[in-house]
CSV table of C-alpha atoms in Angstrom, one decimal:
chain,number,residue,atom,x,y,z
A,1,UNK,CA,-0.3,-0.4,0.2
A,2,UNK,CA,1.7,3.3,-1.1
A,3,UNK,CA,-0.8,6.2,0.6
A,4,UNK,CA,-2.7,5.2,3.6
A,5,UNK,CA,-6.0,7.6,3.3
A,6,UNK,CA,-7.4,10.0,5.9
A,7,UNK,CA,-10.3,11.6,5.8
A,8,UNK,CA,-11.0,14.3,8.5
A,9,UNK,CA,-14.8,14.6,9.5
A,10,UNK,CA,-14.9,15.9,12.8
A,11,UNK,CA,-14.9,20.1,12.1
A,12,UNK,CA,-17.8,21.6,13.4
A,13,UNK,CA,-18.6,23.6,11.0
A,14,UNK,CA,-18.3,27.4,12.3
A,15,UNK,CA,-19.2,29.5,9.5
A,16,UNK,CA,-22.1,28.2,8.5
A,17,UNK,CA,-23.9,27.2,12.0
A,18,UNK,CA,-27.4,27.9,11.0
A,19,UNK,CA,-27.2,24.3,9.1
A,20,UNK,CA,-24.9,22.6,11.3
A,21,UNK,CA,-26.6,22.9,14.7
A,22,UNK,CA,-28.6,19.7,14.4
A,23,UNK,CA,-27.1,18.3,11.7
A,24,UNK,CA,-22.7,18.0,11.7
A,25,UNK,CA,-21.2,19.2,8.6
A,26,UNK,CA,-20.0,15.9,7.4
A,27,UNK,CA,-23.7,14.8,7.0
A,28,UNK,CA,-25.2,17.8,5.9
A,29,UNK,CA,-27.1,16.9,2.3
A,30,UNK,CA,-25.5,18.0,-0.7
A,31,UNK,CA,-27.2,16.9,-4.1
A,32,UNK,CA,-29.5,14.5,-1.8
A,33,UNK,CA,-25.9,12.9,-0.9
A,34,UNK,CA,-24.0,13.8,2.6
A,35,UNK,CA,-21.4,16.1,2.2
A,36,UNK,CA,-18.9,13.2,2.8
A,37,UNK,CA,-19.8,11.3,0.5
A,38,UNK,CA,-17.7,13.4,-2.1
A,39,UNK,CA,-14.7,12.9,-1.3
A,40,UNK,CA,-15.3,9.4,-0.1
A,41,UNK,CA,-16.4,9.2,-3.7
A,42,UNK,CA,-13.6,10.4,-4.8
A,43,UNK,CA,-11.2,8.2,-3.1
A,44,UNK,CA,-13.2,5.1,-3.8
A,45,UNK,CA,-12.9,6.1,-7.8
A,46,UNK,CA,-8.8,6.4,-8.1
A,47,UNK,CA,-8.3,2.9,-6.1
A,48,UNK,CA,-8.3,3.4,-3.0
A,49,UNK,CA,-10.0,0.2,-1.0
A,50,UNK,CA,-9.4,1.7,2.7
A,51,UNK,CA,-9.5,4.4,4.4
A,52,UNK,CA,-9.5,6.3,7.8
A,53,UNK,CA,-12.2,8.7,9.1
A,54,UNK,CA,-11.4,11.2,11.8
A,55,UNK,CA,-14.8,12.2,13.3
A,56,UNK,CA,-16.9,12.3,16.3
A,57,UNK,CA,-19.7,9.5,17.6
A,58,UNK,CA,-22.4,11.6,16.5
A,59,UNK,CA,-21.2,11.5,13.2
A,60,UNK,CA,-20.2,8.2,13.7
A,61,UNK,CA,-23.6,7.2,14.6
A,62,UNK,CA,-25.2,9.1,11.3
A,63,UNK,CA,-23.2,7.3,8.8
A,64,UNK,CA,-24.0,3.8,10.1
A,65,UNK,CA,-27.6,4.4,9.5
A,66,UNK,CA,-27.2,6.6,6.5
A,67,UNK,CA,-28.6,4.8,3.4
A,68,UNK,CA,-26.0,6.7,0.8
A,69,UNK,CA,-23.3,6.0,2.9
A,70,UNK,CA,-24.0,2.1,3.3
A,71,UNK,CA,-24.9,1.2,-0.4
A,72,UNK,CA,-23.1,3.7,-2.4
A,73,UNK,CA,-19.1,3.1,-0.4
A,74,UNK,CA,-17.9,-0.1,-1.0
A,75,UNK,CA,-14.1,0.5,0.7
A,76,UNK,CA,-13.3,-0.4,4.2
A,77,UNK,CA,-14.0,2.6,6.4
A,78,UNK,CA,-12.0,2.7,10.0
A,79,UNK,CA,-13.9,5.2,11.8
A,80,UNK,CA,-11.7,7.0,14.5
A,81,UNK,CA,-13.7,9.5,17.1
A,82,UNK,CA,-11.9,11.8,18.7
A,83,UNK,CA,-12.4,13.4,22.2
A,84,UNK,CA,-15.4,15.4,22.7
A,85,UNK,CA,-14.2,17.6,25.1
A,86,UNK,CA,-11.2,18.9,23.1
A,87,UNK,CA,-11.0,21.7,20.6
A,88,UNK,CA,-8.6,19.3,18.1
A,89,UNK,CA,-7.2,20.7,15.4
A,90,UNK,CA,-6.0,18.9,12.1
A,91,UNK,CA,-2.8,18.3,13.0
A,92,UNK,CA,-4.0,17.3,16.5
A,93,UNK,CA,-6.1,14.7,14.4
A,94,UNK,CA,-3.3,12.8,12.2
A,95,UNK,CA,-1.4,12.9,15.9
A,96,UNK,CA,-3.7,10.9,17.7
A,97,UNK,CA,-3.9,8.2,14.5
A,98,UNK,CA,-0.1,8.1,14.6
A,99,UNK,CA,0.0,4.5,15.4
A,100,UNK,CA,-2.2,3.5,12.6
A,101,UNK,CA,-0.1,5.4,9.8
A,102,UNK,CA,2.2,2.8,7.8
A,103,UNK,CA,3.5,4.2,5.2
A,104,UNK,CA,3.5,8.0,3.7
A,105,UNK,CA,-0.4,9.5,3.3
A,106,UNK,CA,-3.4,11.0,1.4
A,107,UNK,CA,-5.2,13.6,3.7
A,108,UNK,CA,-8.2,15.0,2.8
A,109,UNK,CA,-11.2,17.0,3.9
A,110,UNK,CA,-14.9,16.3,4.3
A,111,UNK,CA,-16.5,19.5,2.6
A,112,UNK,CA,-14.2,19.2,-0.7
A,113,UNK,CA,-15.9,18.6,-3.8
A,114,UNK,CA,-14.0,18.0,-6.7
A,115,UNK,CA,-13.2,16.4,-9.8
A,116,UNK,CA,-9.3,16.6,-9.5
A,117,UNK,CA,-7.5,14.1,-11.5
A,118,UNK,CA,-6.5,13.4,-8.4
A,119,UNK,CA,-2.7,11.1,-9.8
A,120,UNK,CA,-2.1,15.1,-10.7
A,121,UNK,CA,-0.9,15.9,-7.4
A,122,UNK,CA,0.3,11.8,-6.3
A,123,UNK,CA,2.7,12.0,-9.3
A,124,UNK,CA,3.9,15.8,-7.6
A,125,UNK,CA,4.7,13.6,-4.5
A,126,UNK,CA,5.6,10.5,-6.2
A,127,UNK,CA,7.9,12.2,-8.9
A,128,UNK,CA,10.2,14.6,-6.8
A,129,UNK,CA,9.6,12.2,-3.6
A,130,UNK,CA,8.1,15.2,-1.7
A,131,UNK,CA,7.7,16.0,1.5
A,132,UNK,CA,4.1,17.4,1.0
A,133,UNK,CA,2.2,17.7,-2.5
A,134,UNK,CA,-1.3,19.8,-2.2
A,135,UNK,CA,-4.3,21.2,-4.3
A,136,UNK,CA,-5.0,24.7,-4.9
A,137,UNK,CA,-7.7,26.1,-6.8
A,138,UNK,CA,-8.6,29.0,-8.4
A,139,UNK,CA,-10.7,31.1,-5.5
A,140,UNK,CA,-14.6,31.5,-7.0
A,141,UNK,CA,-17.1,34.2,-6.8
A,142,UNK,CA,-20.5,33.2,-5.5
A,143,UNK,CA,-23.3,35.0,-7.4
A,144,UNK,CA,-25.9,33.8,-5.9
A,145,UNK,CA,-28.0,35.4,-3.0
A,146,UNK,CA,-27.4,34.5,0.3
A,147,UNK,CA,-30.7,33.7,2.4
A,148,UNK,CA,-30.1,36.2,5.1
A,149,UNK,CA,-27.7,38.1,4.2
A,150,UNK,CA,-28.9,40.7,1.8
A,151,UNK,CA,-28.1,43.8,2.2
A,152,UNK,CA,-25.2,43.2,4.9
A,153,UNK,CA,-21.5,43.4,4.6
A,154,UNK,CA,-19.4,40.3,3.3
A,155,UNK,CA,-16.3,39.8,5.5
A,156,UNK,CA,-13.7,40.4,3.8
A,157,UNK,CA,-11.3,36.8,3.1
A,158,UNK,CA,-7.8,37.0,3.8
A,159,UNK,CA,-5.4,36.3,1.2
A,160,UNK,CA,-2.9,33.6,0.4
A,161,UNK,CA,0.3,35.0,-1.2
A,162,UNK,CA,1.6,31.7,-3.0
A,163,UNK,CA,5.0,31.8,-4.3
A,164,UNK,CA,5.9,28.9,-7.1
A,165,UNK,CA,9.1,28.3,-9.7
A,166,UNK,CA,9.3,28.7,-13.0
A,167,UNK,CA,7.2,25.2,-13.5
A,168,UNK,CA,3.9,26.3,-11.2
A,169,UNK,CA,4.5,23.6,-9.5
A,170,UNK,CA,7.8,23.8,-6.5
A,171,UNK,CA,5.7,25.6,-3.4
A,172,UNK,CA,8.2,28.1,-2.0
A,173,UNK,CA,6.7,30.6,-0.4
A,174,UNK,CA,3.2,31.0,1.3
A,175,UNK,CA,1.7,33.4,3.7
A,176,UNK,CA,-1.5,34.8,4.8
A,177,UNK,CA,-2.5,38.7,4.6
A,178,UNK,CA,-3.1,38.5,7.9
A,179,UNK,CA,0.9,37.3,9.1
A,180,UNK,CA,2.2,40.4,6.8
A,181,UNK,CA,1.4,43.4,8.6
A,182,UNK,CA,5.0,44.9,7.8
A,183,UNK,CA,4.6,43.8,3.9
A,184,UNK,CA,5.7,40.6,2.4
A,185,UNK,CA,9.6,40.1,1.9
A,186,UNK,CA,10.9,36.8,0.9
A,187,UNK,CA,14.1,35.0,2.4
A,188,UNK,CA,17.4,35.6,0.8
A,189,UNK,CA,18.0,31.6,1.1
A,190,UNK,CA,14.6,31.6,-1.1
A,191,UNK,CA,16.0,33.9,-4.0
A,192,UNK,CA,19.3,32.8,-4.0
A,193,UNK,CA,18.2,29.2,-5.3
A,194,UNK,CA,15.1,30.3,-6.9
A,195,UNK,CA,15.4,34.0,-8.7
A,196,UNK,CA,12.7,33.5,-10.4
A,197,UNK,CA,9.5,33.0,-8.6
A,198,UNK,CA,6.2,34.1,-9.4
A,199,UNK,CA,3.9,34.9,-6.2
A,200,UNK,CA,0.4,34.7,-7.1
A,201,UNK,CA,-3.0,35.1,-5.1
A,202,UNK,CA,-6.9,34.9,-5.5
A,203,UNK,CA,-5.8,30.8,-5.1
A,204,UNK,CA,-7.9,28.5,-2.6
A,205,UNK,CA,-6.2,25.7,-0.5
A,206,UNK,CA,-8.5,22.9,-0.7
A,207,UNK,CA,-7.0,20.5,1.9
A,208,UNK,CA,-6.1,17.7,0.2
A,209,UNK,CA,-2.2,17.0,0.9
A,210,UNK,CA,0.1,14.1,0.5
A,211,UNK,CA,2.5,14.0,3.8
A,212,UNK,CA,5.5,11.4,4.3
A,213,UNK,CA,5.0,9.4,7.0
A,214,UNK,CA,8.1,11.0,8.5
A,215,UNK,CA,5.8,14.4,8.8
A,216,UNK,CA,2.8,12.3,11.3
A,217,UNK,CA,6.1,11.4,13.0
A,218,UNK,CA,7.4,14.9,13.4
A,219,UNK,CA,4.1,16.3,14.8
A,220,UNK,CA,3.9,13.5,17.4
A,221,UNK,CA,7.2,15.0,18.6
A,222,UNK,CA,6.0,18.8,18.4
A,223,UNK,CA,2.7,19.1,20.1
A,224,UNK,CA,2.6,22.8,19.4
A,225,UNK,CA,1.6,22.5,15.7
A,226,UNK,CA,-2.5,22.1,15.7
A,227,UNK,CA,-3.6,22.5,12.4
A,228,UNK,CA,-2.1,21.2,8.9
A,229,UNK,CA,-3.3,24.5,7.2
A,230,UNK,CA,-2.4,27.4,9.5
A,231,UNK,CA,0.8,26.0,10.9
A,232,UNK,CA,2.2,22.9,9.2
A,233,UNK,CA,2.2,23.7,5.9
A,234,UNK,CA,4.1,27.0,6.3
A,235,UNK,CA,6.0,25.4,8.1
A,236,UNK,CA,7.1,22.8,5.9
A,237,UNK,CA,7.4,25.0,3.0
A,238,UNK,CA,10.1,27.7,5.7
A,239,UNK,CA,11.6,24.7,6.1
A,240,UNK,CA,13.1,23.7,2.7
A,241,UNK,CA,15.5,26.3,2.7
A,242,UNK,CA,16.7,26.5,6.1
A,243,UNK,CA,20.4,26.0,6.9
A,244,UNK,CA,21.4,22.5,7.3
A,245,UNK,CA,24.2,20.7,9.0
A,246,UNK,CA,25.9,19.4,5.8
A,247,UNK,CA,24.8,22.5,4.0
A,248,UNK,CA,27.7,25.2,2.8
A,249,UNK,CA,28.2,27.8,6.0
A,250,UNK,CA,26.3,31.1,5.1
A,251,UNK,CA,26.0,33.8,7.3
A,252,UNK,CA,22.3,34.3,8.1
A,253,UNK,CA,20.2,36.7,6.8
A,254,UNK,CA,18.6,38.7,9.2
A,255,UNK,CA,14.6,38.0,8.2
A,256,UNK,CA,16.1,34.0,8.4
A,257,UNK,CA,17.2,34.7,11.8
A,258,UNK,CA,13.6,36.3,12.9
A,259,UNK,CA,11.8,33.3,11.3
A,260,UNK,CA,14.5,31.3,13.3
A,261,UNK,CA,13.0,32.5,16.9
A,262,UNK,CA,9.4,32.1,15.3
A,263,UNK,CA,10.3,28.0,14.7
A,264,UNK,CA,11.9,28.0,17.8
A,265,UNK,CA,9.1,26.2,19.4
A,266,UNK,CA,9.1,23.1,17.1
A,267,UNK,CA,12.2,21.6,18.9
A,268,UNK,CA,12.4,18.3,17.2
A,269,UNK,CA,14.0,18.6,13.4
A,270,UNK,CA,12.2,17.1,10.6
A,271,UNK,CA,13.9,13.9,9.5
A,272,UNK,CA,13.4,13.5,6.2
A,273,UNK,CA,14.7,10.1,4.4
A,274,UNK,CA,13.7,6.8,2.5
A,275,UNK,CA,14.5,3.1,2.2
A,276,UNK,CA,15.7,3.8,-1.0
A,277,UNK,CA,17.7,6.9,0.2
A,278,UNK,CA,20.9,5.9,-1.7
A,279,UNK,CA,19.6,4.5,-4.8
A,280,UNK,CA,17.7,8.2,-5.2
A,281,UNK,CA,21.4,10.2,-4.1
A,282,UNK,CA,22.9,8.1,-6.7
A,283,UNK,CA,20.5,8.8,-9.8
A,284,UNK,CA,20.5,12.0,-9.4
A,285,UNK,CA,24.0,12.2,-9.2
A,286,UNK,CA,24.2,10.4,-12.9
A,287,UNK,CA,21.5,12.3,-14.2
A,288,UNK,CA,21.7,14.9,-16.6
A,289,UNK,CA,18.0,16.1,-15.3
A,290,UNK,CA,17.8,19.1,-13.1
A,291,UNK,CA,14.6,21.1,-11.8
A,292,UNK,CA,15.9,24.7,-12.1
A,293,UNK,CA,17.8,27.0,-14.3
A,294,UNK,CA,20.5,29.6,-13.5
A,295,UNK,CA,23.2,27.5,-12.1
A,296,UNK,CA,24.6,24.7,-11.9
A,297,UNK,CA,23.9,23.1,-9.1
A,298,UNK,CA,22.5,19.5,-8.1
A,299,UNK,CA,18.7,19.1,-8.8
A,300,UNK,CA,16.7,20.1,-5.7
A,301,UNK,CA,19.8,22.5,-4.7
A,302,UNK,CA,20.6,19.0,-2.3
A,303,UNK,CA,17.7,19.8,-0.1
A,304,UNK,CA,16.0,16.5,1.0
A,305,UNK,CA,12.9,18.7,1.9
A,306,UNK,CA,10.5,19.9,-0.9
A,307,UNK,CA,7.1,20.7,-1.0
A,308,UNK,CA,4.4,21.1,-4.2
A,309,UNK,CA,1.1,22.4,-5.5
A,310,UNK,CA,-0.9,21.5,-8.0
A,311,UNK,CA,-2.8,23.9,-8.7
A,312,UNK,CA,-6.5,23.8,-11.1
A,313,UNK,CA,-7.1,25.9,-13.5
A,314,UNK,CA,-9.8,24.7,-14.9
A,315,UNK,CA,-13.3,21.8,-13.4
A,316,UNK,CA,-14.9,21.9,-10.6
A,317,UNK,CA,-13.2,22.7,-6.6
A,318,UNK,CA,-15.1,23.8,-4.0
A,319,UNK,CA,-14.4,24.2,-0.4
A,320,UNK,CA,-18.3,23.6,1.6
A,321,UNK,CA,-17.7,25.6,4.5
A,322,UNK,CA,-19.8,28.5,4.3
A,323,UNK,CA,-23.2,29.0,3.3
A,324,UNK,CA,-22.7,30.8,-0.2
A,325,UNK,CA,-20.5,27.6,-0.8
A,326,UNK,CA,-23.2,25.0,-0.1
A,327,UNK,CA,-25.9,26.9,-1.4
A,328,UNK,CA,-23.1,26.5,-4.5
A,329,UNK,CA,-22.1,23.1,-4.2
A,330,UNK,CA,-25.8,21.9,-4.5
A,331,UNK,CA,-25.6,23.7,-7.7
A,332,UNK,CA,-23.1,21.7,-9.3
A,333,UNK,CA,-22.3,18.5,-7.2
A,334,UNK,CA,-25.0,16.3,-9.8
A,335,UNK,CA,-22.7,17.3,-12.5
A,336,UNK,CA,-20.0,14.5,-10.6
A,337,UNK,CA,-22.5,11.7,-10.8
A,338,UNK,CA,-24.7,9.9,-13.2
A,339,UNK,CA,-28.0,9.2,-11.3
A,340,UNK,CA,-31.5,10.7,-13.0
A,341,UNK,CA,-32.7,13.9,-11.3
A,342,UNK,CA,-35.8,12.7,-10.7
A,343,UNK,CA,-35.7,9.4,-7.9
A,344,UNK,CA,-37.7,6.2,-8.8
A,345,UNK,CA,-39.2,5.7,-5.6
A,346,UNK,CA,-40.4,9.8,-6.0
A,347,UNK,CA,-44.4,10.2,-6.6
A,348,UNK,CA,-44.5,12.8,-8.9
A,349,UNK,CA,-48.2,14.4,-10.7
A,350,UNK,CA,-48.7,14.5,-14.1
A,351,UNK,CA,-49.4,17.7,-13.7
A,352,UNK,CA,-46.7,20.0,-12.2
A,353,UNK,CA,-43.3,20.9,-13.5
A,354,UNK,CA,-40.2,19.7,-12.4
A,355,UNK,CA,-36.9,21.4,-14.4
A,356,UNK,CA,-34.7,19.5,-16.0
A,357,UNK,CA,-31.9,21.2,-13.7
A,358,UNK,CA,-33.7,20.2,-10.3
A,359,UNK,CA,-33.3,16.8,-7.6
A,360,UNK,CA,-36.1,15.6,-6.5
A,361,UNK,CA,-35.0,12.8,-3.6
A,362,UNK,CA,-36.2,9.0,-3.0
A,363,UNK,CA,-40.0,8.9,-1.6
A,364,UNK,CA,-40.9,12.5,-2.3
A,365,UNK,CA,-44.3,13.2,-3.0
A,366,UNK,CA,-45.2,16.5,-5.6
A,367,UNK,CA,-48.7,17.1,-5.8
A,368,UNK,CA,-50.9,18.8,-8.9
A,369,UNK,CA,-49.8,22.1,-10.1
A,370,UNK,CA,-46.8,22.7,-8.5
A,371,UNK,CA,-43.6,24.2,-10.1
A,372,UNK,CA,-39.9,23.6,-9.2
A,373,UNK,CA,-37.3,24.9,-10.9
A,374,UNK,CA,-33.5,25.2,-10.4
A,375,UNK,CA,-33.8,23.5,-7.2
A,376,UNK,CA,-33.3,20.3,-5.4
A,377,UNK,CA,-35.8,18.3,-2.5
A,378,UNK,CA,-34.7,16.1,-0.1
A,379,UNK,CA,-35.8,12.4,0.9
A,380,UNK,CA,-39.0,12.2,2.1
A,381,UNK,CA,-40.2,15.6,1.2
A,382,UNK,CA,-44.2,16.5,1.0
A,383,UNK,CA,-44.7,19.2,-1.5
A,384,UNK,CA,-48.7,20.1,-2.0
A,385,UNK,CA,-50.7,21.7,-4.6
A,386,UNK,CA,-50.1,24.9,-6.4
A,387,UNK,CA,-47.0,25.4,-4.7
A,388,UNK,CA,-43.9,27.0,-6.6
A,389,UNK,CA,-40.1,26.0,-5.5
A,390,UNK,CA,-37.4,28.5,-7.3
A,391,UNK,CA,-33.5,28.4,-6.5
A,392,UNK,CA,-34.3,26.9,-3.4
A,393,UNK,CA,-32.7,23.9,-1.4
A,394,UNK,CA,-35.1,21.9,0.9
A,395,UNK,CA,-33.5,18.9,3.0
A,396,UNK,CA,-35.2,15.4,4.0
A,397,UNK,CA,-38.2,15.3,5.4
A,398,UNK,CA,-40.0,18.6,4.9
A,399,UNK,CA,-43.4,19.6,4.6
A,400,UNK,CA,-44.7,22.4,2.1
A,401,UNK,CA,-48.3,23.2,2.5
A,402,UNK,CA,-50.5,23.9,-0.7
A,403,UNK,CA,-50.2,27.5,-2.4
A,404,UNK,CA,-46.6,28.5,-1.1
A,405,UNK,CA,-43.6,30.2,-3.1
A,406,UNK,CA,-40.2,29.8,-1.7
A,407,UNK,CA,-37.7,31.6,-4.0
A,408,UNK,CA,-34.1,31.5,-3.3
A,409,UNK,CA,-34.2,29.9,0.3
A,410,UNK,CA,-32.8,27.1,2.4
A,411,UNK,CA,-35.1,24.8,4.8
A,412,UNK,CA,-33.8,22.6,6.5
A,413,UNK,CA,-34.7,18.9,7.8
A,414,UNK,CA,-38.0,18.3,9.3
A,415,UNK,CA,-39.6,21.9,9.0
A,416,UNK,CA,-43.0,22.4,8.2
A,417,UNK,CA,-44.5,25.6,5.5
A,418,UNK,CA,-47.8,26.6,6.4
A,419,UNK,CA,-50.2,27.3,3.3
A,420,UNK,CA,-49.5,30.4,1.4
A,421,UNK,CA,-46.4,31.3,3.2
A,422,UNK,CA,-44.0,33.4,1.0
A,423,UNK,CA,-40.4,33.0,1.7
A,424,UNK,CA,-37.9,34.8,-0.5
A,425,UNK,CA,-34.0,34.7,0.4
A,426,UNK,CA,-34.8,32.8,3.6
A,427,UNK,CA,-32.7,30.2,6.1
A,428,UNK,CA,-35.5,28.1,7.7
A,429,UNK,CA,-33.8,26.0,10.5
A,430,UNK,CA,-34.2,22.5,11.2
A,431,UNK,CA,-37.4,21.2,12.5
A,432,UNK,CA,-39.1,25.3,12.3
A,433,UNK,CA,-42.7,25.6,11.7
A,434,UNK,CA,-43.7,28.4,9.7
A,435,UNK,CA,-47.3,29.9,10.1
A,436,UNK,CA,-49.8,29.8,7.2
A,437,UNK,CA,-50.1,32.7,4.7
A,438,UNK,CA,-47.2,34.9,6.4
A,439,UNK,CA,-44.5,36.9,4.2
A,440,UNK,CA,-40.6,36.7,4.9
A,441,UNK,CA,-37.7,37.9,3.2
A,442,UNK,CA,-34.1,38.4,3.9
A,443,UNK,CA,-34.5,36.3,7.0
A,444,UNK,CA,-32.6,34.0,9.1
A,445,UNK,CA,-35.6,32.0,11.1
A,446,UNK,CA,-34.2,29.5,13.8
A,447,UNK,CA,-35.1,28.5,17.1
A,448,UNK,CA,-34.6,30.8,19.9
A,449,UNK,CA,-32.2,27.5,21.4
A,450,UNK,CA,-30.0,28.0,18.0
A,451,UNK,CA,-29.0,31.6,18.3
A,452,UNK,CA,-25.5,32.4,19.5
A,453,UNK,CA,-25.1,34.5,22.2
A,454,UNK,CA,-22.2,37.0,21.3
């Protein structure tokens, strides 16, 4: 087994709490499938037969009863539950399963929906004997109106600055805008080896990583690192160009000294080695191939720690970690699987209109004179007579009484929409009941126990 697959599915969905209050993020329905179904399906399609799923007991219980998970996912899933009491980061989670890791690993987040050719990332990892290979994509501008947020000022996303070499594959520099109060500075040790570096913005980390087993072992000795994305990846990228014991003695630059202090909390050195280290070194010595231009140094400038990135220019790649992303994912996800948009078990009146861009789930009942366009109707939901649903997401076991008009809204599971109600750009929480004949626009309608304390 060359790579072990690890699925991170313990996150709470802190940026979409109105959706995740009653349904954990990994089990949110997207195109009538649990969100975590998509990365599991991605792994299964490329030939993985086993995966370690890091999650909570609540999600584990829901996985065991969800028909889509039981019926569609054939590979063996070893579920590891994280402690309920601690706030565990993604690097902490890897540390938690360290004894189960026998080889290099492929880590993927449960909220990733993509049609990436996974071999693009894995091939970089293999070809360059890399320490890290990761996936990034171009940032998306979501155009749909987000329920309950019309007119509100959008929170500005902090940009990442990503430096790559001329090939666009070697990852040389990474920093977040929040960490650049004094401006963007690049260490001289990087510029010496790669005098031409392209700085890219407008990229999103897909949270898909190939990592050496040595990195997991390193984490067990360095408990100060809690997050893969926020701490481990930037550390590995910096460490590529740190002075090593067998390198030429060069006076440390002042900025290198500053960074050295920042890395001082990680006391244990990351030792990258391979069973075939001597053969790899011999192959490099006798080969005329090089990974860079501009000097006569050996391949990779003699460095053993190497980071690479595959940047998706085209195709589908979404992190479903906000309400806007969740809405867009429901629009795009059906493109990833070939299934009829209307489930055979659904009961649909001949006198209703269902657009070809809509999905109707199992055991749904759709009555006469109903119009459904560009919407998703969840499993076991009931839509009665003369209802109009446009650009909306209706989750599971929802009842919509006759004469309702629902536009641009998200209706969570077990909700009941009273007769003649008119909802535009609203989010209706799990199990909520909307009174008959009401008109609501641009509201988040949740129970008082769902409201967050500020």
